[in-house]
Amino acid sequence: MSDTPFGFGLPPEEPEDGDEGKKKDPAGGGQGSGGQGGGNPFGANPFGFGGIPGLGGGQGGADNPFAAMFGSMNPTDLGAAFQQLGQMLSYEGGPVNWDMAKQIARQVVAQGTADGVKDASVGPAEKSAVEEAVRLADLWLDQATSLPSGANVAVAWSRAEWVEATLPAWKELVDPVAERVGTAMGDVLPQEMQAMAGPLIGMMRSMGGAMFGQQIGQAVGALAGEVVGSTDVGLPLGPASRAALLPLNVASFGKDLSVPSDEVRLYLALREAAHQRLFAHVPWLRAHLFGAVEAYARGIKVDTSKLEEAVSQLDPTHPEQLQEALQSGMFQPQDTPEQKAALARLETALALVEGWVDAVVHEAAKTRLTSADALRETLRRRRATGGPAEQTFATLIGLELRPRRLRDASRLWASLTDARGVDGRDGLWEHPDMLPTATDLDDPDGFVHREHLDFSELDKMLGEAARGDGPGRGDEPEGGAGDGDGDSEK
């Protein structure tokens, strides 16, 4: 996990072979540009300025956006670069320039993935196959969960359509963190100097919004080349009640698995449809997850000492100094108890969501798909090796999903199914206080056993009260709440 979620650290070092090393990235975004170089598809410096996709990349383009814009360009490219620079400096919106994020994400998608696969429109046959897979998946899930279908429509998206559909959710996730960090840009000057330095502060905020927009666009664009649906990161990124698959990425996912393509599609449709059921019929869940991100943002403590030093030495006639200052590590979000608690809450909730989906899908598929076990293990390994979900969260909000938690959560939900049945298992989603905690994931069997006894005792007490033969006012119920163990509160 990145120590600085928004990458305000030192710029990446130049590769030993100079420009030739940068050209090795087939996506055109070398190690410092946020392309898919090395082991991190979002670059070694996630939120430092990288090269602007589609605007050429002269010498030094990976580390300096101005060099990337104004290097060896023809007049047409140069005009486009000036236009984009104008957009950066004139931006007056929120903490992230989302117009720029969308533009860059689309450019990254257009470049294709590292294996040379380009985005393509979805044809009628692919749309029909996705619709049929989701329809069949919903039928199978009816027997594996008490939650009804949550998808009113099934859609097949291209990568570009995934970007368009999910940007509103990314905005909701990223804005709180970017807002907290960006506020420091205008707060470092004394109050009496802020009015005098108004234009400078405005330029800093515009450049900050552009910086966030550029790197978020690169991250989302890279992610669009790998996700297979709208819920790969365990969150509802797409519009409500729409089960979505990306046929191009589904085909890439199953290419080397020696599994029939229709089985791959159906298994992934099961996962997408299961996520949709959960988010559609657990109304508090989305706010619970997104609220944990906001709580993390509120806990950010920005060390502004470096920013104050940089601002005091900044020459407004050389705006490139601002970009260099932003990369110098002036923003170092500090770990606080509030942040750690928020991230722990988010991580546990995501593990419970993914574990429930894993358990339910396995139950629905194990007797129907001969490749169910193999596909399940492939997806688990994808998590363990740092798939797109883990990389994106580690890059954008400092969260790293732990595969051990996902496996523990899946085992817990499966044990709950055996002990309490489908209705009893799914009933725990009625309220967040009823869900297992991080401690319970360490001892799934203990949670299942304790919960089973607690609810039985509560049913007994309610039954006695209804018949009027319960204990008197001065009596303690035998073996009941008077034992003082507190578990009955669950």
Short mmCIF file of C-alpha atoms in Angstrom, two decimals:
data_model
loop_
_atom_site.label_atom_id
_atom_site.label_comp_id
_atom_site.label_asym_id
_atom_site.label_seq_id
_atom_site.Cartn_x
_atom_site.Cartn_y
_atom_site.Cartn_z
CA MET A 1 0.00 0.00 0.00
CA SER A 2 1.23 3.43 -0.82
CA ASP A 3 2.29 5.46 2.20
CA THR A 4 0.98 8.58 0.53
CA PRO A 5 -2.43 7.73 -0.94
CA PHE A 6 -2.39 10.63 -3.36
CA GLY A 7 1.23 10.18 -4.34
CA PHE A 8 2.60 13.55 -3.24
CA GLY A 9 6.10 12.21 -3.10
CA LEU A 10 9.27 12.53 -5.06
CA PRO A 11 9.00 12.05 -8.82
CA PRO A 12 10.14 8.68 -10.13
CA GLU A 13 13.72 8.25 -11.21
CA GLU A 14 14.60 8.23 -14.87
CA PRO A 15 15.15 4.74 -16.31
CA GLU A 16 18.77 3.92 -16.90
CA ASP A 17 18.34 3.79 -20.66
CA GLY A 18 16.67 7.22 -20.82
CA ASP A 19 14.10 7.83 -23.51
CA GLU A 20 14.42 4.30 -24.83
CA GLY A 21 13.24 2.99 -21.48
CA LYS A 22 10.14 5.15 -21.66
CA LYS A 23 9.30 3.96 -25.16
CA LYS A 24 9.07 0.38 -23.98
CA ASP A 25 5.62 0.99 -22.54
CA PRO A 26 3.25 0.01 -25.35
CA ALA A 27 0.50 2.16 -23.78
CA GLY A 28 2.68 5.23 -24.28
CA GLY A 29 2.81 6.17 -20.60
CA GLY A 30 6.22 5.15 -19.22
CA GLN A 31 6.88 4.49 -15.60
CA GLY A 32 6.42 8.06 -14.56
CA SER A 33 3.29 8.85 -16.56
CA GLY A 34 0.82 6.70 -14.74
CA GLY A 35 0.78 4.13 -17.53
CA GLN A 36 0.89 0.43 -16.98
CA GLY A 37 4.61 0.14 -16.51
CA GLY A 38 6.20 -2.07 -13.91
CA GLY A 39 3.96 -3.83 -11.45
CA ASN A 40 1.65 -0.87 -10.84
CA PRO A 41 -0.75 0.07 -13.64
CA PHE A 42 -1.06 3.55 -12.20
CA GLY A 43 2.66 4.43 -12.15
CA ALA A 44 5.24 4.78 -9.43
CA ASN A 45 4.05 8.32 -8.60
CA PRO A 46 0.27 7.98 -8.72
CA PHE A 47 -0.69 11.59 -8.16
CA GLY A 48 2.43 13.46 -9.25
CA PHE A 49 2.20 15.01 -12.70
CA GLY A 50 2.90 12.59 -15.48
CA GLY A 51 2.84 12.94 -19.23
CA ILE A 52 -0.43 14.07 -20.76
CA PRO A 53 -1.76 11.19 -22.88
CA GLY A 54 -2.28 12.05 -26.48
CA LEU A 55 -0.09 15.14 -26.41
CA GLY A 56 3.25 13.62 -27.33
CA GLY A 57 6.00 12.99 -24.85
CA GLY A 58 9.27 14.71 -25.56
CA GLN A 59 12.30 14.27 -23.38
CA GLY A 60 11.38 14.57 -19.72
CA GLY A 61 7.66 14.17 -20.51
CA ALA A 62 7.17 11.55 -17.83
CA ASP A 63 8.19 13.94 -15.07
CA ASN A 64 7.28 17.39 -16.35
CA PRO A 65 3.88 18.09 -17.91
CA PHE A 66 5.15 21.27 -19.49
CA ALA A 67 7.97 19.40 -21.23
CA ALA A 68 5.46 16.73 -22.19
CA MET A 69 3.23 19.40 -23.72
CA PHE A 70 5.79 21.60 -25.39
CA GLY A 71 8.48 19.11 -26.44
CA SER A 72 8.86 18.01 -30.04
CA MET A 73 5.36 18.77 -31.35
CA ASN A 74 3.84 19.70 -34.63
CA PRO A 75 1.71 22.86 -34.72
CA THR A 76 -1.54 20.93 -34.27
CA ASP A 77 -0.30 19.17 -31.14
CA LEU A 78 1.13 22.41 -29.81
CA GLY A 79 -2.23 24.13 -30.20
CA ALA A 80 -3.94 21.29 -28.34
CA ALA A 81 -1.35 21.52 -25.58
CA PHE A 82 -1.92 25.26 -25.14
CA GLN A 83 -5.66 24.64 -25.05
CA GLN A 84 -5.27 22.02 -22.31
CA LEU A 85 -2.92 24.26 -20.34
CA GLY A 86 -5.55 26.99 -20.54
CA GLN A 87 -8.14 24.56 -19.21
CA MET A 88 -5.85 23.68 -16.31
CA LEU A 89 -5.25 27.28 -15.28
CA SER A 90 -8.83 28.48 -15.83
CA TYR A 91 -10.52 25.65 -13.94
CA GLU A 92 -12.71 26.99 -11.13
CA GLY A 93 -14.66 23.93 -10.05
CA GLY A 94 -14.25 21.52 -7.14
CA PRO A 95 -11.11 19.83 -5.84
CA VAL A 96 -10.82 17.61 -8.92
CA ASN A 97 -11.02 18.68 -12.55
CA TRP A 98 -13.41 15.94 -13.59
CA ASP A 99 -13.66 17.15 -17.17
CA MET A 100 -9.93 16.54 -17.46
CA ALA A 101 -10.26 13.20 -15.65
CA LYS A 102 -12.88 12.05 -18.12
CA GLN A 103 -10.88 13.24 -21.12
CA ILE A 104 -7.69 11.50 -20.00
CA ALA A 105 -9.51 8.30 -19.02
CA ARG A 106 -10.99 8.15 -22.50
CA GLN A 107 -7.54 8.73 -24.02
CA VAL A 108 -6.03 5.94 -21.93
CA VAL A 109 -8.83 3.62 -23.03
CA ALA A 110 -8.29 4.57 -26.67
CA GLN A 111 -4.61 3.65 -26.42
CA GLY A 112 -5.52 0.05 -25.60
CA THR A 113 -4.10 -2.27 -22.96
CA ALA A 114 -0.53 -3.50 -22.66
CA ASP A 115 -1.35 -6.65 -24.63
CA GLY A 116 -2.38 -4.53 -27.61
CA VAL A 117 -6.15 -5.04 -27.26
CA LYS A 118 -8.07 -1.93 -28.32
CA ASP A 119 -11.52 -0.93 -27.10
CA ALA A 120 -14.42 -1.77 -29.39
CA SER A 121 -18.15 -1.15 -29.55
CA VAL A 122 -20.34 -3.95 -28.25
CA GLY A 123 -22.23 -5.77 -30.96
CA PRO A 124 -25.78 -7.20 -30.86
CA ALA A 125 -24.58 -10.77 -30.35
CA GLU A 126 -22.46 -9.78 -27.34
CA LYS A 127 -25.33 -7.80 -25.83
CA SER A 128 -27.64 -10.76 -26.23
CA ALA A 129 -25.11 -13.13 -24.63
CA VAL A 130 -24.72 -10.85 -21.60
CA GLU A 131 -28.48 -10.47 -21.18
CA GLU A 132 -28.96 -14.23 -21.31
CA ALA A 133 -26.12 -14.85 -18.84
CA VAL A 134 -27.54 -12.38 -16.31
CA ARG A 135 -31.06 -13.80 -16.72
CA LEU A 136 -29.82 -17.34 -16.04
CA ALA A 137 -27.61 -16.14 -13.19
CA ASP A 138 -30.60 -14.56 -11.47
CA LEU A 139 -32.55 -17.82 -11.72
CA TRP A 140 -29.72 -19.73 -10.08
CA LEU A 141 -29.28 -17.13 -7.36
CA ASP A 142 -32.95 -17.39 -6.38
CA GLN A 143 -32.08 -20.73 -4.76
CA ALA A 144 -28.89 -19.50 -3.10
CA THR A 145 -30.06 -16.32 -1.35
CA SER A 146 -33.24 -14.90 0.14
CA LEU A 147 -32.50 -11.48 -1.38
CA PRO A 148 -34.54 -10.96 -4.56
CA SER A 149 -33.11 -9.86 -7.88
CA GLY A 150 -31.54 -6.41 -7.83
CA ALA A 151 -30.99 -5.95 -11.56
CA ASN A 152 -33.84 -4.57 -13.61
CA VAL A 153 -31.75 -4.59 -16.76
CA ALA A 154 -28.56 -6.25 -18.01
CA VAL A 155 -26.14 -4.17 -20.08
CA ALA A 156 -22.96 -4.88 -22.04
CA TRP A 157 -20.44 -2.04 -21.93
CA SER A 158 -17.36 -1.13 -23.86
CA ARG A 159 -14.44 0.17 -21.81
CA ALA A 160 -15.30 3.75 -22.74
CA GLU A 161 -18.90 3.20 -21.62
CA TRP A 162 -17.64 1.85 -18.29
CA VAL A 163 -15.66 5.07 -17.79
CA GLU A 164 -18.71 7.20 -18.53
CA ALA A 165 -20.99 5.17 -16.27
CA THR A 166 -18.68 4.96 -13.25
CA LEU A 167 -17.20 8.49 -13.08
CA PRO A 168 -20.06 9.79 -10.86
CA ALA A 169 -19.21 7.15 -8.24
CA TRP A 170 -15.49 7.90 -8.48
CA LYS A 171 -16.33 11.56 -7.92
CA GLU A 172 -18.21 10.71 -4.75
CA LEU A 173 -15.31 8.57 -3.53
CA VAL A 174 -12.40 10.84 -4.37
CA ASP A 175 -13.74 14.37 -3.85
CA PRO A 176 -13.75 14.23 -0.01
CA VAL A 177 -10.07 13.23 0.09
CA ALA A 178 -9.03 15.67 -2.62
CA GLU A 179 -10.98 18.47 -0.93
CA ARG A 180 -9.16 17.99 2.34
CA VAL A 181 -5.75 17.93 0.71
CA GLY A 182 -6.55 20.77 -1.68
CA THR A 183 -7.73 23.07 1.09
CA ALA A 184 -4.17 23.28 2.34
CA MET A 185 -3.19 25.11 -0.85
CA GLY A 186 -5.06 28.22 0.27
CA ASP A 187 -4.64 27.91 4.01
CA VAL A 188 -0.88 28.12 4.30
CA LEU A 189 -0.70 31.89 3.87
CA PRO A 190 -1.54 34.24 6.74
CA GLN A 191 -5.07 35.61 6.53
CA GLU A 192 -3.91 39.16 5.82
CA MET A 193 -1.84 37.93 2.86
CA GLN A 194 -4.49 35.76 1.24
CA ALA A 195 -6.29 38.71 -0.35
CA MET A 196 -3.04 40.00 -1.84
CA ALA A 197 -2.11 36.54 -3.10
CA GLY A 198 -5.56 35.78 -4.52
CA PRO A 199 -4.44 35.11 -8.11
CA LEU A 200 -1.62 32.86 -6.92
CA ILE A 201 -3.93 30.88 -4.67
CA GLY A 202 -6.42 30.55 -7.50
CA MET A 203 -3.71 29.25 -9.80
CA MET A 204 -2.55 26.76 -7.18
CA ARG A 205 -6.06 25.40 -6.72
CA SER A 206 -6.59 25.20 -10.48
CA MET A 207 -3.34 23.32 -10.91
CA GLY A 208 -4.21 21.07 -7.97
CA GLY A 209 -7.58 20.24 -9.52
CA ALA A 210 -5.84 19.48 -12.80
CA MET A 211 -3.27 17.33 -11.07
CA PHE A 212 -5.92 15.22 -9.37
CA GLY A 213 -7.95 15.07 -12.56
CA GLN A 214 -5.01 13.88 -14.62
CA GLN A 215 -3.98 11.07 -12.33
CA ILE A 216 -7.52 9.92 -11.53
CA GLY A 217 -8.21 9.86 -15.25
CA GLN A 218 -5.15 7.70 -15.81
CA ALA A 219 -6.11 5.34 -12.98
CA VAL A 220 -9.73 4.97 -14.09
CA GLY A 221 -8.67 4.56 -17.72
CA ALA A 222 -6.22 1.80 -16.82
CA LEU A 223 -8.81 0.11 -14.63
CA ALA A 224 -11.29 0.14 -17.51
CA GLY A 225 -8.94 -2.19 -19.37
CA GLU A 226 -9.18 -4.87 -16.68
CA VAL A 227 -12.56 -4.83 -14.91
CA VAL A 228 -15.20 -7.30 -16.04
CA GLY A 229 -18.27 -5.59 -14.54
CA SER A 230 -19.51 -2.66 -12.48
CA THR A 231 -18.75 -4.15 -9.05
CA ASP A 232 -15.16 -5.44 -9.31
CA VAL A 233 -14.01 -3.17 -6.48
CA GLY A 234 -16.80 -4.34 -4.16
CA LEU A 235 -18.68 -1.05 -4.53
CA PRO A 236 -21.66 -0.12 -6.71
CA LEU A 237 -19.82 2.02 -9.24
CA GLY A 238 -22.47 1.92 -11.94
CA PRO A 239 -26.10 3.07 -12.03
CA ALA A 240 -28.44 1.32 -9.63
CA SER A 241 -30.23 -1.85 -10.72
CA ARG A 242 -28.03 -2.38 -13.80
CA ALA A 243 -25.99 -5.55 -14.02
CA ALA A 244 -23.13 -4.81 -16.39
CA LEU A 245 -20.42 -6.90 -18.03
CA LEU A 246 -17.63 -5.82 -20.38
CA PRO A 247 -17.50 -8.52 -23.09
CA LEU A 248 -14.02 -7.52 -24.27
CA ASN A 249 -12.56 -7.83 -20.77
CA VAL A 250 -14.53 -10.99 -20.01
CA ALA A 251 -12.90 -12.57 -23.05
CA SER A 252 -9.45 -11.42 -21.90
CA PHE A 253 -10.08 -12.77 -18.41
CA GLY A 254 -10.93 -16.25 -19.71
CA LYS A 255 -8.39 -16.38 -22.52
CA ASP A 256 -5.82 -18.59 -20.74
CA LEU A 257 -8.11 -20.51 -18.41
CA SER A 258 -9.03 -23.49 -20.63
CA VAL A 259 -12.65 -22.89 -19.64
CA PRO A 260 -15.51 -22.52 -22.17
CA SER A 261 -16.25 -18.84 -22.76
CA ASP A 262 -19.94 -19.23 -21.93
CA GLU A 263 -19.06 -20.66 -18.50
CA VAL A 264 -16.68 -17.79 -17.81
CA ARG A 265 -19.36 -15.28 -18.79
CA LEU A 266 -22.00 -17.00 -16.69
CA TYR A 267 -19.80 -17.21 -13.59
CA LEU A 268 -18.93 -13.52 -13.82
CA ALA A 269 -22.62 -12.74 -14.40
CA LEU A 270 -23.40 -14.60 -11.18
CA ARG A 271 -20.98 -12.38 -9.29
CA GLU A 272 -22.34 -9.20 -10.84
CA ALA A 273 -25.95 -10.19 -10.19
CA ALA A 274 -25.16 -11.18 -6.58
CA HIS A 275 -23.58 -7.78 -5.94
CA GLN A 276 -26.63 -6.09 -7.41
CA ARG A 277 -28.95 -8.01 -5.08
CA LEU A 278 -26.96 -7.02 -2.04
CA PHE A 279 -26.73 -3.31 -2.84
CA ALA A 280 -30.35 -3.10 -3.97
CA HIS A 281 -31.86 -4.72 -0.88
CA VAL A 282 -29.48 -3.57 1.88
CA PRO A 283 -30.33 0.14 1.72
CA TRP A 284 -27.77 1.30 4.29
CA LEU A 285 -24.80 -0.51 2.74
CA ARG A 286 -23.78 1.97 0.08
CA ALA A 287 -23.85 4.92 2.48
CA HIS A 288 -21.93 2.85 5.03
CA LEU A 289 -19.09 2.15 2.57
CA PHE A 290 -18.88 5.61 1.06
CA GLY A 291 -19.19 7.16 4.52
CA ALA A 292 -16.07 5.30 5.62
CA VAL A 293 -14.15 7.01 2.81
CA GLU A 294 -15.46 10.41 3.93
CA ALA A 295 -14.44 9.61 7.52
CA TYR A 296 -10.96 8.83 6.26
CA ALA A 297 -10.83 12.19 4.49
CA ARG A 298 -11.88 14.04 7.64
CA GLY A 299 -8.98 12.46 9.49
CA ILE A 300 -6.29 13.65 7.07
CA LYS A 301 -3.70 15.88 8.71
CA VAL A 302 -1.60 17.72 6.16
CA ASP A 303 1.91 18.80 7.12
CA THR A 304 2.03 22.23 5.48
CA SER A 305 5.57 23.20 6.48
CA LYS A 306 6.96 22.25 3.07
CA LEU A 307 4.07 23.97 1.34
CA GLU A 308 4.70 27.18 3.27
CA GLU A 309 8.35 27.09 2.28
CA ALA A 310 7.51 26.45 -1.36
CA VAL A 311 4.91 29.24 -1.51
CA SER A 312 7.32 31.74 0.04
CA GLN A 313 9.85 31.01 -2.69
CA LEU A 314 7.44 30.66 -5.59
CA ASP A 315 7.92 32.96 -8.58
CA PRO A 316 4.50 33.53 -10.22
CA THR A 317 6.26 34.16 -13.56
CA HIS A 318 7.45 30.54 -13.57
CA PRO A 319 4.33 28.38 -13.05
CA GLU A 320 6.29 25.21 -13.66
CA GLN A 321 7.77 25.75 -10.18
CA LEU A 322 4.34 24.96 -8.74
CA GLN A 323 4.31 21.59 -10.43
CA GLU A 324 7.78 20.86 -9.08
CA ALA A 325 6.69 21.93 -5.61
CA LEU A 326 3.62 19.69 -5.75
CA GLN A 327 5.93 16.73 -6.45
CA SER A 328 8.40 17.57 -3.70
CA GLY A 329 6.51 15.75 -0.95
CA MET A 330 4.92 18.82 0.64
CA PHE A 331 1.70 16.90 1.24
CA GLN A 332 2.25 13.96 3.55
CA PRO A 333 -1.14 12.86 4.93
CA GLN A 334 -0.52 11.68 8.47
CA ASP A 335 -1.86 8.43 9.86
CA THR A 336 -4.32 9.26 12.62
CA PRO A 337 -6.52 7.06 14.83
CA GLU A 338 -9.55 8.40 12.96
CA GLN A 339 -8.12 7.41 9.60
CA LYS A 340 -7.06 3.99 10.78
CA ALA A 341 -10.49 3.32 12.26
CA ALA A 342 -12.25 4.46 9.08
CA LEU A 343 -10.03 2.33 6.87
CA ALA A 344 -10.49 -0.68 9.14
CA ARG A 345 -14.27 -0.23 8.99
CA LEU A 346 -14.19 0.07 5.21
CA GLU A 347 -11.87 -2.89 4.78
CA THR A 348 -14.01 -5.13 6.97
CA ALA A 349 -17.23 -4.10 5.23
CA LEU A 350 -15.74 -4.73 1.80
CA ALA A 351 -14.46 -8.11 2.94
CA LEU A 352 -17.95 -9.02 4.17
CA VAL A 353 -19.49 -7.94 0.86
CA GLU A 354 -16.98 -9.89 -1.21
CA GLY A 355 -17.11 -12.87 1.11
CA TRP A 356 -20.90 -13.03 0.91
CA VAL A 357 -20.81 -12.82 -2.88
CA ASP A 358 -18.12 -15.52 -3.04
CA ALA A 359 -20.12 -17.88 -0.81
CA VAL A 360 -23.46 -17.28 -2.54
CA VAL A 361 -22.05 -17.61 -6.05
CA HIS A 362 -20.22 -20.81 -5.13
CA GLU A 363 -23.42 -22.27 -3.73
CA ALA A 364 -25.31 -21.38 -6.92
CA ALA A 365 -22.62 -22.61 -9.33
CA LYS A 366 -20.95 -25.61 -7.73
CA THR A 367 -23.41 -28.21 -9.04
CA ARG A 368 -24.11 -26.47 -12.35
CA LEU A 369 -20.73 -25.35 -13.69
CA THR A 370 -17.94 -27.89 -13.96
CA SER A 371 -15.39 -25.06 -13.82
CA ALA A 372 -16.88 -23.33 -10.76
CA ASP A 373 -14.03 -24.27 -8.43
CA ALA A 374 -11.36 -23.26 -10.93
CA LEU A 375 -13.00 -19.90 -11.64
CA ARG A 376 -13.44 -19.24 -7.94
CA GLU A 377 -9.77 -19.88 -7.25
CA THR A 378 -8.70 -17.78 -10.23
CA LEU A 379 -10.60 -14.79 -8.89
CA ARG A 380 -9.17 -15.30 -5.41
CA ARG A 381 -5.64 -15.40 -6.80
CA ARG A 382 -6.36 -12.29 -8.79
CA ARG A 383 -7.08 -10.57 -5.49
CA ALA A 384 -4.00 -12.00 -3.83
CA THR A 385 -1.66 -10.79 -6.58
CA GLY A 386 -2.95 -7.22 -6.49
CA GLY A 387 -5.72 -7.03 -9.04
CA PRO A 388 -7.32 -3.83 -10.30
CA ALA A 389 -9.51 -3.31 -7.25
CA GLU A 390 -6.63 -3.43 -4.79
CA GLN A 391 -4.41 -1.21 -6.94
CA THR A 392 -7.09 1.42 -7.42
CA PHE A 393 -7.98 1.70 -3.75
CA ALA A 394 -4.33 1.69 -2.68
CA THR A 395 -3.71 4.48 -5.17
CA LEU A 396 -6.75 6.66 -4.56
CA ILE A 397 -7.55 6.31 -0.86
CA GLY A 398 -4.71 4.29 0.66
CA LEU A 399 -6.76 1.11 1.12
CA GLU A 400 -5.36 -2.32 0.46
CA LEU A 401 -7.80 -5.22 0.51
CA ARG A 402 -6.34 -8.23 2.28
CA PRO A 403 -7.12 -11.55 0.56
CA ARG A 404 -6.98 -13.29 3.95
CA ARG A 405 -9.97 -11.22 5.07
CA LEU A 406 -11.93 -12.18 1.96
CA ARG A 407 -11.33 -15.88 2.50
CA ASP A 408 -12.22 -15.61 6.18
CA ALA A 409 -15.42 -13.73 5.34
CA SER A 410 -16.42 -16.32 2.74
CA ARG A 411 -15.84 -19.14 5.23
CA LEU A 412 -17.90 -17.29 7.84
CA TRP A 413 -20.87 -16.82 5.50
CA ALA A 414 -20.71 -20.48 4.44
CA SER A 415 -20.68 -21.56 8.10
CA LEU A 416 -23.66 -19.30 8.81
CA THR A 417 -25.54 -20.95 5.94
CA ASP A 418 -24.94 -24.40 7.44
CA ALA A 419 -25.89 -23.29 10.95
CA ARG A 420 -28.84 -20.97 10.31
CA GLY A 421 -29.93 -21.49 6.74
CA VAL A 422 -30.11 -18.98 3.90
CA ASP A 423 -32.70 -16.76 5.62
CA GLY A 424 -30.77 -16.61 8.87
CA ARG A 425 -27.53 -15.80 7.09
CA ASP A 426 -28.98 -13.05 4.92
CA GLY A 427 -30.93 -11.63 7.85
CA LEU A 428 -27.68 -10.29 9.30
CA TRP A 429 -27.69 -7.61 6.58
CA GLU A 430 -30.74 -5.98 8.16
CA HIS A 431 -28.57 -3.67 10.28
CA PRO A 432 -24.83 -2.90 10.35
CA ASP A 433 -24.65 -3.68 14.07
CA MET A 434 -25.64 -7.27 13.34
CA LEU A 435 -22.72 -7.90 10.99
CA PRO A 436 -19.53 -9.67 12.03
CA THR A 437 -16.61 -7.49 13.06
CA ALA A 438 -12.94 -7.72 12.15
CA THR A 439 -12.44 -9.74 15.35
CA ASP A 440 -15.20 -12.13 14.31
CA LEU A 441 -13.39 -12.75 11.00
CA ASP A 442 -10.50 -14.12 13.05
CA ASP A 443 -12.85 -16.68 14.63
CA PRO A 444 -15.72 -17.40 12.18
CA ASP A 445 -16.84 -20.56 13.99
CA GLY A 446 -16.98 -18.71 17.29
CA PHE A 447 -19.19 -16.02 15.78
CA VAL A 448 -21.54 -18.56 14.20
CA HIS A 449 -21.87 -20.52 17.44
CA ARG A 450 -22.36 -17.45 19.62
CA GLU A 451 -24.90 -15.86 17.29
CA HIS A 452 -26.88 -19.06 17.03
CA LEU A 453 -27.19 -19.37 20.79
CA ASP A 454 -27.99 -15.71 21.30
CA PHE A 455 -30.90 -15.68 18.87
CA SER A 456 -32.29 -18.92 20.27
CA GLU A 457 -32.29 -17.45 23.77
CA LEU A 458 -33.95 -14.27 22.53
CA ASP A 459 -36.67 -16.29 20.77
CA LYS A 460 -37.29 -18.21 23.98
CA MET A 461 -37.64 -15.05 26.04
CA LEU A 462 -40.00 -13.45 23.53
CA GLY A 463 -42.11 -16.58 23.41
CA GLU A 464 -42.43 -16.70 27.20
CA ALA A 465 -43.38 -13.04 27.30
CA ALA A 466 -46.05 -13.56 24.64
CA ARG A 467 -47.60 -16.47 26.59
CA GLY A 468 -47.51 -14.49 29.84
CA ASP A 469 -45.58 -17.22 31.67
CA GLY A 470 -42.25 -15.43 31.76
CA PRO A 471 -40.39 -14.55 34.98
CA GLY A 472 -41.76 -11.93 37.28
CA ARG A 473 -40.43 -8.40 37.63
CA GLY A 474 -38.07 -9.33 40.42
CA ASP A 475 -36.87 -12.57 38.89
CA GLU A 476 -33.92 -13.11 36.58
CA PRO A 477 -34.59 -15.25 33.50
CA GLU A 478 -32.87 -18.56 33.93
CA GLY A 479 -29.68 -18.56 31.85
CA GLY A 480 -30.82 -15.38 30.09
CA ALA A 481 -29.80 -11.75 29.93
CA GLY A 482 -29.11 -11.67 33.66
CA ASP A 483 -25.93 -13.65 33.06
CA GLY A 484 -24.23 -10.37 32.17
CA ASP A 485 -22.43 -11.61 29.10
CA GLY A 486 -23.93 -8.81 26.96
CA ASP A 487 -24.14 -10.98 23.87
CA SER A 488 -27.91 -10.76 23.69
CA GLU A 489 -27.61 -7.17 22.54
CA LYS A 490 -26.77 -8.42 19.12
#
